[in-house]
DNA sequence: ATAGTTACATACTTTGGGGTAAGTACTTGT
DNA sequence: ACAAGTACTTACCCCAAAGTATGTAACTAT
């Protein structure tokens, strides 16, 4: 999953910003084209991998699992796999992921309002 | 300021996400390593270019004006130049930029709480 | 036997954000 | 004459995120 070059200025600055600026810290967790959209779809209850895929048609499978993995690592999303075949894997929000909802809502409200005003 | 290739899938998806997902819309405006930090420093009142530069020592001048320009284009920040020499340019938050403050606060609060919990 | 389903994995390429370094115009202080 | 300050600009490079394409295991239904 894309190895990072630890000793680049870019990466260094990112670390610094993330630890010193809580807003950047949040954006590192929910940034990326698809993460907010994934979180949105999971906010209406847990979904299977294939359900998410169908719900977000433009996303490629690579991007979908990549972001799902990152969201798991950040403890925002929980993966539950039933050991049957064909596989049955569901994704749901963790408590931390659920606590993020008001923040996402606040952002969405500002965004919608701003889009409205600039029309 | 880094020309964009309009007809790339990447850029297309970004546009789509930004117009269909209000959260992504917001992140396009406040994303980037330095934008939240710049907005934070402006939230305590307007600042000169050189004051911002000194307040954020790690940022390069290129990044600083680049982000300031984008923030102006997004109508979050207002540039006021007095026609004297040496130049006297101040940056301040627009009403839209000020309205963003509660959102940034909500993000910061979640971020700080999350950082705390994972220690 | 073979086609389909599910949930991935992996190699390769592209590109846009970010960093480095240097230069500019205009004036004031020494 | 020249150094210093202010607010930029410009050319160039690097790399990590995103996209493209293809493959895989294990089982079921026809």
mmCIF file of C-alpha atoms (C1' of nucleotides) in Angstrom:
data_model
loop_
_atom_site.group_PDB
_atom_site.id
_atom_site.type_symbol
_atom_site.label_atom_id
_atom_site.label_comp_id
_atom_site.label_asym_id
_atom_site.label_seq_id
_atom_site.Cartn_x
_atom_site.Cartn_y
_atom_site.Cartn_z
ATOM 1 C CA UNK A 1 0.000 0.000 0.000
ATOM 2 C CA UNK A 2 2.377 2.656 -1.304
ATOM 3 C CA UNK A 3 5.504 2.717 0.828
ATOM 4 C CA UNK A 4 6.396 6.127 2.218
ATOM 5 C CA UNK A 5 9.822 7.730 2.089
ATOM 6 C CA UNK A 6 10.271 8.705 5.722
ATOM 7 C CA UNK A 7 12.994 11.284 5.178
ATOM 8 C CA UNK A 8 11.377 13.668 2.713
ATOM 9 C CA UNK A 9 10.680 17.265 3.679
ATOM 10 C CA UNK A 10 7.153 16.802 2.489
ATOM 11 C CA UNK A 11 6.526 13.866 4.743
ATOM 12 C CA UNK A 12 8.307 15.531 7.641
ATOM 13 C CA UNK A 13 6.148 18.642 7.356
ATOM 14 C CA UNK A 14 3.072 16.490 7.162
ATOM 15 C CA UNK A 15 3.977 14.772 10.406
ATOM 16 C CA UNK A 16 4.677 18.093 12.075
ATOM 17 C CA UNK A 17 1.397 19.618 10.863
ATOM 18 C CA UNK A 18 -0.564 16.540 11.908
ATOM 19 C CA UNK A 19 0.798 16.526 15.441
ATOM 20 C CA UNK A 20 0.774 20.291 15.975
ATOM 21 C CA UNK A 21 -2.460 21.131 14.137
ATOM 22 C CA UNK A 22 -5.494 19.109 15.212
ATOM 23 C CA UNK A 23 -7.399 20.165 12.101
ATOM 24 C CA UNK A 24 -4.716 18.697 9.863
ATOM 25 C CA UNK A 25 -4.777 15.612 12.061
ATOM 26 C CA UNK A 26 -8.465 15.201 11.281
ATOM 27 C CA UNK A 27 -7.958 15.801 7.587
ATOM 28 C CA UNK A 28 -5.305 13.133 7.413
ATOM 29 C CA UNK A 29 -7.987 10.756 8.672
ATOM 30 C CA UNK A 30 -10.927 11.813 6.527
ATOM 31 C CA UNK A 31 -9.032 13.328 3.593
ATOM 32 C CA UNK A 32 -8.770 11.675 0.203
ATOM 33 C CA UNK A 33 -11.423 11.790 -2.486
ATOM 34 C CA UNK A 34 -13.479 8.929 -1.182
ATOM 35 C CA UNK A 35 -13.209 8.706 2.593
ATOM 36 C CA UNK A 36 -16.013 11.149 3.413
ATOM 37 C CA UNK A 37 -18.259 9.404 0.929
ATOM 38 C CA UNK A 38 -17.496 5.994 2.427
ATOM 39 C CA UNK A 39 -18.139 7.306 5.919
ATOM 40 C CA UNK A 40 -21.397 8.829 4.738
ATOM 41 C CA UNK A 41 -22.623 5.527 3.353
ATOM 42 C CA UNK A 42 -21.657 3.761 6.579
ATOM 43 C CA UNK A 43 -23.448 6.353 8.690
ATOM 44 C CA UNK A 44 -26.749 4.816 7.599
ATOM 45 C CA UNK A 45 -25.721 1.490 9.103
ATOM 46 C CA UNK A 46 -23.173 -1.184 8.302
ATOM 47 C CA UNK A 47 -22.694 -2.264 4.704
ATOM 48 C CA UNK A 48 -21.102 -5.140 2.858
ATOM 49 C CA UNK A 49 -18.069 -4.541 0.697
ATOM 50 C CA UNK A 50 -20.089 -5.178 -2.444
ATOM 51 C CA UNK A 51 -22.861 -2.866 -1.266
ATOM 52 C CA UNK A 52 -20.368 -0.035 -0.859
ATOM 53 C CA UNK A 53 -18.961 -0.803 -4.277
ATOM 54 C CA UNK A 54 -22.395 -0.533 -5.840
ATOM 55 C CA UNK A 55 -23.276 2.551 -3.804
ATOM 56 C CA UNK A 56 -20.161 4.377 -5.082
ATOM 57 C CA UNK A 57 -19.947 3.324 -8.723
ATOM 58 C CA UNK A 58 -17.053 5.621 -9.742
ATOM 59 C CA UNK A 59 -14.657 4.255 -7.128
ATOM 60 C CA UNK A 60 -12.269 1.510 -8.181
ATOM 61 C CA UNK A 61 -11.901 -1.571 -6.021
ATOM 62 C CA UNK A 62 -8.313 -0.665 -5.290
ATOM 63 C CA UNK A 63 -9.288 2.726 -3.902
ATOM 64 C CA UNK A 64 -12.184 1.256 -1.974
ATOM 65 C CA UNK A 65 -10.225 -1.347 0.007
ATOM 66 C CA UNK A 66 -7.242 0.985 0.324
ATOM 67 C CA UNK A 67 -9.361 3.599 2.033
ATOM 68 C CA UNK A 68 -11.265 1.018 4.040
ATOM 69 C CA UNK A 69 -7.932 -0.298 5.346
ATOM 70 C CA UNK A 70 -6.767 3.170 6.283
ATOM 71 C CA UNK A 71 -10.051 3.856 8.015
ATOM 72 C CA UNK A 72 -9.606 0.615 9.946
ATOM 73 C CA UNK A 73 -6.051 1.563 10.917
ATOM 74 C CA UNK A 74 -7.377 4.889 12.138
ATOM 75 C CA UNK A 75 -10.053 3.021 14.097
ATOM 76 C CA UNK A 76 -12.923 4.803 12.378
ATOM 77 C CA UNK A 77 -14.331 1.728 10.682
ATOM 78 C CA UNK A 78 -14.749 -1.859 11.828
ATOM 79 C CA UNK A 79 -14.411 -4.860 9.565
ATOM 80 C CA UNK A 80 -16.399 -7.972 10.361
ATOM 81 C CA UNK A 81 -15.851 -11.091 8.281
ATOM 82 C CA UNK A 82 -17.950 -14.215 8.491
ATOM 83 C CA UNK A 83 -15.894 -17.294 7.683
ATOM 84 C CA UNK A 84 -18.156 -18.553 4.938
ATOM 85 C CA UNK A 85 -17.777 -18.836 1.236
ATOM 86 C CA UNK A 86 -18.406 -16.774 -0.785
ATOM 87 C CA UNK A 87 -17.053 -14.278 1.773
ATOM 88 C CA UNK A 88 -19.421 -12.072 3.738
ATOM 89 C CA UNK A 89 -17.629 -8.978 4.994
ATOM 90 C CA UNK A 90 -19.392 -6.029 6.576
ATOM 91 C CA UNK A 91 -18.017 -2.629 7.444
ATOM 92 C CA UNK A 92 -19.413 -0.385 10.153
ATOM 93 C CA UNK A 93 -18.469 2.734 12.065
ATOM 94 C CA UNK A 94 -16.532 2.399 15.315
ATOM 95 C CA UNK A 95 -17.462 4.640 18.270
ATOM 96 C CA UNK A 96 -14.717 7.049 17.175
ATOM 97 C CA UNK A 97 -16.118 6.990 13.654
ATOM 98 C CA UNK A 98 -19.594 7.676 14.956
ATOM 99 C CA UNK A 99 -18.329 10.594 17.057
ATOM 100 C CA UNK A 100 -17.035 12.095 13.828
ATOM 101 C CA UNK A 101 -20.547 12.426 12.442
ATOM 102 C CA UNK A 102 -21.350 15.837 13.990
ATOM 103 C CA UNK A 103 -18.085 17.181 12.610
ATOM 104 C CA UNK A 104 -18.877 15.904 9.126
ATOM 105 C CA UNK A 105 -22.364 17.369 9.457
ATOM 106 C CA UNK A 106 -20.995 20.766 10.446
ATOM 107 C CA UNK A 107 -18.720 20.660 7.419
ATOM 108 C CA UNK A 108 -21.542 19.599 5.129
ATOM 109 C CA UNK A 109 -23.805 22.383 6.373
ATOM 110 C CA UNK A 110 -21.146 25.017 5.804
ATOM 111 C CA UNK A 111 -20.378 23.526 2.405
ATOM 112 C CA UNK A 112 -23.990 23.461 1.266
ATOM 113 C CA UNK A 113 -24.524 26.993 2.495
ATOM 114 C CA UNK A 114 -21.389 28.208 0.732
ATOM 115 C CA UNK A 115 -22.359 26.471 -2.514
ATOM 116 C CA UNK A 116 -25.759 28.098 -2.256
ATOM 117 C CA UNK A 117 -24.326 31.579 -1.717
ATOM 118 C CA UNK A 118 -21.979 31.356 -4.678
ATOM 119 C CA UNK A 119 -24.709 30.389 -7.148
ATOM 120 C CA UNK B 1 0.817 27.892 -9.842
ATOM 121 C CA UNK B 2 0.987 24.345 -11.199
ATOM 122 C CA UNK B 3 -1.279 24.072 -14.206
ATOM 123 C CA UNK B 4 -3.949 21.410 -13.949
ATOM 124 C CA UNK B 5 -4.705 18.873 -16.635
ATOM 125 C CA UNK B 6 -8.443 19.316 -16.988
ATOM 126 C CA UNK B 7 -9.091 15.984 -18.682
ATOM 127 C CA UNK B 8 -7.549 13.580 -16.194
ATOM 128 C CA UNK B 9 -9.651 10.986 -14.405
ATOM 129 C CA UNK B 10 -8.172 12.181 -11.161
ATOM 130 C CA UNK B 11 -9.234 15.757 -11.694
ATOM 131 C CA UNK B 12 -12.621 14.700 -12.998
ATOM 132 C CA UNK B 13 -13.321 12.569 -9.944
ATOM 133 C CA UNK B 14 -12.226 15.419 -7.738
ATOM 134 C CA UNK B 15 -14.714 17.740 -9.418
ATOM 135 C CA UNK B 16 -17.472 15.167 -9.101
ATOM 136 C CA UNK B 17 -16.734 14.547 -5.439
ATOM 137 C CA UNK B 18 -16.554 18.256 -4.731
ATOM 138 C CA UNK B 19 -19.904 19.006 -6.292
ATOM 139 C CA UNK B 20 -21.724 15.934 -5.004
ATOM 140 C CA UNK B 21 -20.134 15.701 -1.540
ATOM 141 C CA UNK B 22 -20.268 18.892 0.513
ATOM 142 C CA UNK B 23 -17.611 17.550 2.876
ATOM 143 C CA UNK B 24 -15.150 17.133 0.017
ATOM 144 C CA UNK B 25 -16.163 20.603 -1.148
ATOM 145 C CA UNK B 26 -15.057 21.967 2.214
ATOM 146 C CA UNK B 27 -11.835 19.993 2.208
ATOM 147 C CA UNK B 28 -10.894 21.340 -1.190
ATOM 148 C CA UNK B 29 -11.102 24.775 0.399
ATOM 149 C CA UNK B 30 -9.303 24.154 3.664
ATOM 150 C CA UNK B 31 -7.153 21.167 2.639
ATOM 151 C CA UNK B 32 -3.436 21.385 2.083
ATOM 152 C CA UNK B 33 -0.762 21.311 4.754
ATOM 153 C CA UNK B 34 -0.874 24.994 5.584
ATOM 154 C CA UNK B 35 -4.369 26.350 4.976
ATOM 155 C CA UNK B 36 -5.798 25.489 8.393
ATOM 156 C CA UNK B 37 -2.738 26.977 10.048
ATOM 157 C CA UNK B 38 -3.034 30.177 8.021
ATOM 158 C CA UNK B 39 -6.741 30.435 8.841
ATOM 159 C CA UNK B 40 -5.931 29.867 12.503
ATOM 160 C CA UNK B 41 -3.447 32.723 12.565
ATOM 161 C CA UNK B 42 -5.933 35.001 10.819
ATOM 162 C CA UNK B 43 -8.678 34.106 13.268
ATOM 163 C CA UNK B 44 -6.936 36.280 15.860
ATOM 164 C CA UNK B 45 -7.294 39.305 13.601
ATOM 165 C CA UNK B 46 -5.769 40.439 10.328
ATOM 166 C CA UNK B 47 -2.075 40.019 9.748
ATOM 167 C CA UNK B 48 0.545 41.332 7.360
ATOM 168 C CA UNK B 49 2.193 39.001 4.921
ATOM 169 C CA UNK B 50 5.478 39.238 6.798
ATOM 170 C CA UNK B 51 3.744 38.598 10.114
ATOM 171 C CA UNK B 52 2.261 35.396 8.765
ATOM 172 C CA UNK B 53 5.653 34.411 7.428
ATOM 173 C CA UNK B 54 7.231 34.887 10.823
ATOM 174 C CA UNK B 55 4.336 33.204 12.610
ATOM 175 C CA UNK B 56 4.726 30.065 10.472
ATOM 176 C CA UNK B 57 8.490 29.703 10.124
ATOM 177 C CA UNK B 58 8.522 26.326 8.331
ATOM 178 C CA UNK B 59 6.357 27.506 5.436
ATOM 179 C CA UNK B 60 8.123 28.685 2.301
ATOM 180 C CA UNK B 61 7.118 31.963 0.713
ATOM 181 C CA UNK B 62 5.915 30.131 -2.364
ATOM 182 C CA UNK B 63 3.509 27.980 -0.346
ATOM 183 C CA UNK B 64 2.365 30.951 1.711
ATOM 184 C CA UNK B 65 1.283 33.158 -1.206
ATOM 185 C CA UNK B 66 0.037 30.155 -3.164
ATOM 186 C CA UNK B 67 -2.343 29.219 -0.366
ATOM 187 C CA UNK B 68 -3.237 32.835 0.333
ATOM 188 C CA UNK B 69 -4.210 33.212 -3.330
ATOM 189 C CA UNK B 70 -6.344 30.090 -3.244
ATOM 190 C CA UNK B 71 -8.007 31.268 -0.062
ATOM 191 C CA UNK B 72 -8.746 34.578 -1.776
ATOM 192 C CA UNK B 73 -10.174 32.806 -4.802
ATOM 193 C CA UNK B 74 -12.376 30.792 -2.472
ATOM 194 C CA UNK B 75 -13.417 34.031 -0.767
ATOM 195 C CA UNK B 76 -12.236 32.943 2.649
ATOM 196 C CA UNK B 77 -9.524 35.537 2.978
ATOM 197 C CA UNK B 78 -9.382 39.205 2.005
ATOM 198 C CA UNK B 79 -6.235 40.922 0.775
ATOM 199 C CA UNK B 80 -5.839 44.627 1.448
ATOM 200 C CA UNK B 81 -2.865 46.438 -0.053
ATOM 201 C CA UNK B 82 -1.915 50.004 0.762
ATOM 202 C CA UNK B 83 -0.247 51.688 -2.205
ATOM 203 C CA UNK B 84 2.904 52.676 -0.361
ATOM 204 C CA UNK B 85 6.447 51.493 -0.564
ATOM 205 C CA UNK B 86 7.690 49.286 0.974
ATOM 206 C CA UNK B 87 4.396 47.428 0.417
ATOM 207 C CA UNK B 88 1.941 47.047 3.256
ATOM 208 C CA UNK B 89 -0.397 44.125 2.619
ATOM 209 C CA UNK B 90 -2.763 42.729 5.197
ATOM 210 C CA UNK B 91 -4.801 39.568 5.075
ATOM 211 C CA UNK B 92 -8.000 39.027 7.005
ATOM 212 C CA UNK B 93 -10.918 36.609 7.112
ATOM 213 C CA UNK B 94 -13.972 37.298 4.967
ATOM 214 C CA UNK B 95 -17.437 36.677 6.435
ATOM 215 C CA UNK B 96 -17.401 33.235 4.809
ATOM 216 C CA UNK B 97 -13.986 32.571 6.329
ATOM 217 C CA UNK B 98 -15.221 33.664 9.729
ATOM 218 C CA UNK B 99 -18.246 31.394 9.446
ATOM 219 C CA UNK B 100 -15.833 28.522 8.968
ATOM 220 C CA UNK B 101 -14.406 28.982 12.446
ATOM 221 C CA UNK B 102 -16.960 26.841 14.307
ATOM 222 C CA UNK B 103 -16.349 24.047 11.797
ATOM 223 C CA UNK B 104 -12.605 24.224 12.315
ATOM 224 C CA UNK B 105 -13.195 24.266 16.065
ATOM 225 C CA UNK B 106 -15.384 21.171 15.902
ATOM 226 C CA UNK B 107 -12.671 19.429 13.911
ATOM 227 C CA UNK B 108 -9.980 20.517 16.351
ATOM 228 C CA UNK B 109 -11.973 19.311 19.333
ATOM 229 C CA UNK B 110 -12.518 15.885 17.800
ATOM 230 C CA UNK B 111 -8.864 15.743 16.789
ATOM 231 C CA UNK B 112 -7.560 16.637 20.222
ATOM 232 C CA UNK B 113 -9.924 14.164 21.851
ATOM 233 C CA UNK B 114 -8.893 11.415 19.449
ATOM 234 C CA UNK B 115 -5.181 12.121 19.963
ATOM 235 C CA UNK B 116 -5.786 11.962 23.712
ATOM 236 C CA UNK B 117 -7.591 8.634 23.528
ATOM 237 C CA UNK B 118 -4.898 6.987 21.442
ATOM 238 C CA UNK B 119 -2.082 7.918 23.839
ATOM 239 C "C1'" DA C 1 -16.462 -28.648 -16.660
ATOM 240 C "C1'" DT C 2 -16.979 -24.080 -16.489
ATOM 241 C "C1'" DA C 3 -18.988 -19.796 -15.447
ATOM 242 C "C1'" DG C 4 -20.188 -16.743 -11.663
ATOM 243 C "C1'" DT C 5 -19.728 -14.521 -7.074
ATOM 244 C "C1'" DT C 6 -17.186 -12.294 -3.262
ATOM 245 C "C1'" DA C 7 -13.496 -9.847 -1.351
ATOM 246 C "C1'" DC C 8 -9.645 -8.774 -2.134
ATOM 247 C "C1'" DA C 9 -4.086 -8.290 -4.100
ATOM 248 C "C1'" DT C 10 -0.457 -6.502 -6.957
ATOM 249 C "C1'" DA C 11 2.370 -4.500 -10.661
ATOM 250 C "C1'" DC C 12 2.669 -0.436 -13.324
ATOM 251 C "C1'" DT C 13 1.802 4.444 -14.744
ATOM 252 C "C1'" DT C 14 0.272 9.208 -14.188
ATOM 253 C "C1'" DT C 15 -0.144 13.761 -12.016
ATOM 254 C "C1'" DG C 16 -0.805 17.431 -9.044
ATOM 255 C "C1'" DG C 17 0.661 19.134 -4.542
ATOM 256 C "C1'" DG C 18 4.536 20.409 -2.299
ATOM 257 C "C1'" DG C 19 9.642 21.743 -1.851
ATOM 258 C "C1'" DT C 20 14.184 24.175 -3.452
ATOM 259 C "C1'" DA C 21 16.400 27.919 -5.085
ATOM 260 C "C1'" DA C 22 16.885 31.979 -7.133
ATOM 261 C "C1'" DG C 23 15.329 36.464 -8.931
ATOM 262 C "C1'" DT C 24 12.387 40.998 -9.086
ATOM 263 C "C1'" DA C 25 10.727 46.100 -8.180
ATOM 264 C "C1'" DC C 26 10.838 49.878 -5.418
ATOM 265 C "C1'" DT C 27 12.383 52.567 -1.686
ATOM 266 C "C1'" DT C 28 14.874 53.861 2.758
ATOM 267 C "C1'" DG C 29 18.848 53.956 5.772
ATOM 268 C "C1'" DT C 30 24.146 54.367 6.140
ATOM 269 C "C1'" DA D 1 27.191 52.603 -3.568
ATOM 270 C "C1'" DC D 2 25.030 49.037 -1.492
ATOM 271 C "C1'" DA D 3 22.652 46.513 1.960
ATOM 272 C "C1'" DA D 4 18.149 45.632 3.765
ATOM 273 C "C1'" DG D 5 13.147 45.169 3.853
ATOM 274 C "C1'" DT D 6 8.601 44.007 1.682
ATOM 275 C "C1'" DA D 7 5.742 41.257 -1.074
ATOM 276 C "C1'" DC D 8 5.948 38.623 -4.222
ATOM 277 C "C1'" DT D 9 7.345 35.529 -9.024
ATOM 278 C "C1'" DT D 10 9.334 31.877 -11.680
ATOM 279 C "C1'" DA D 11 11.713 27.746 -13.159
ATOM 280 C "C1'" DC D 12 12.651 23.289 -11.853
ATOM 281 C "C1'" DC D 13 12.337 18.755 -9.352
ATOM 282 C "C1'" DC D 14 10.359 15.064 -6.315
ATOM 283 C "C1'" DC D 15 7.082 11.883 -4.709
ATOM 284 C "C1'" DA D 16 2.834 9.989 -2.735
ATOM 285 C "C1'" DA D 17 -1.880 9.697 -3.892
ATOM 286 C "C1'" DA D 18 -4.807 8.230 -7.361
ATOM 287 C "C1'" DG D 19 -5.879 5.509 -11.518
ATOM 288 C "C1'" DT D 20 -5.389 1.256 -14.938
ATOM 289 C "C1'" DA D 21 -5.328 -3.415 -15.564
ATOM 290 C "C1'" DT D 22 -5.123 -7.921 -14.357
ATOM 291 C "C1'" DG D 23 -4.960 -11.901 -11.210
ATOM 292 C "C1'" DT D 24 -6.380 -14.854 -7.109
ATOM 293 C "C1'" DA D 25 -8.825 -18.349 -3.716
ATOM 294 C "C1'" DA D 26 -12.658 -20.788 -2.467
ATOM 295 C "C1'" DC D 27 -16.952 -22.283 -3.200
ATOM 296 C "C1'" DT D 28 -21.781 -22.758 -5.741
ATOM 297 C "C1'" DA D 29 -24.987 -23.276 -9.385
ATOM 298 C "C1'" DT D 30 -25.916 -24.989 -14.045
#
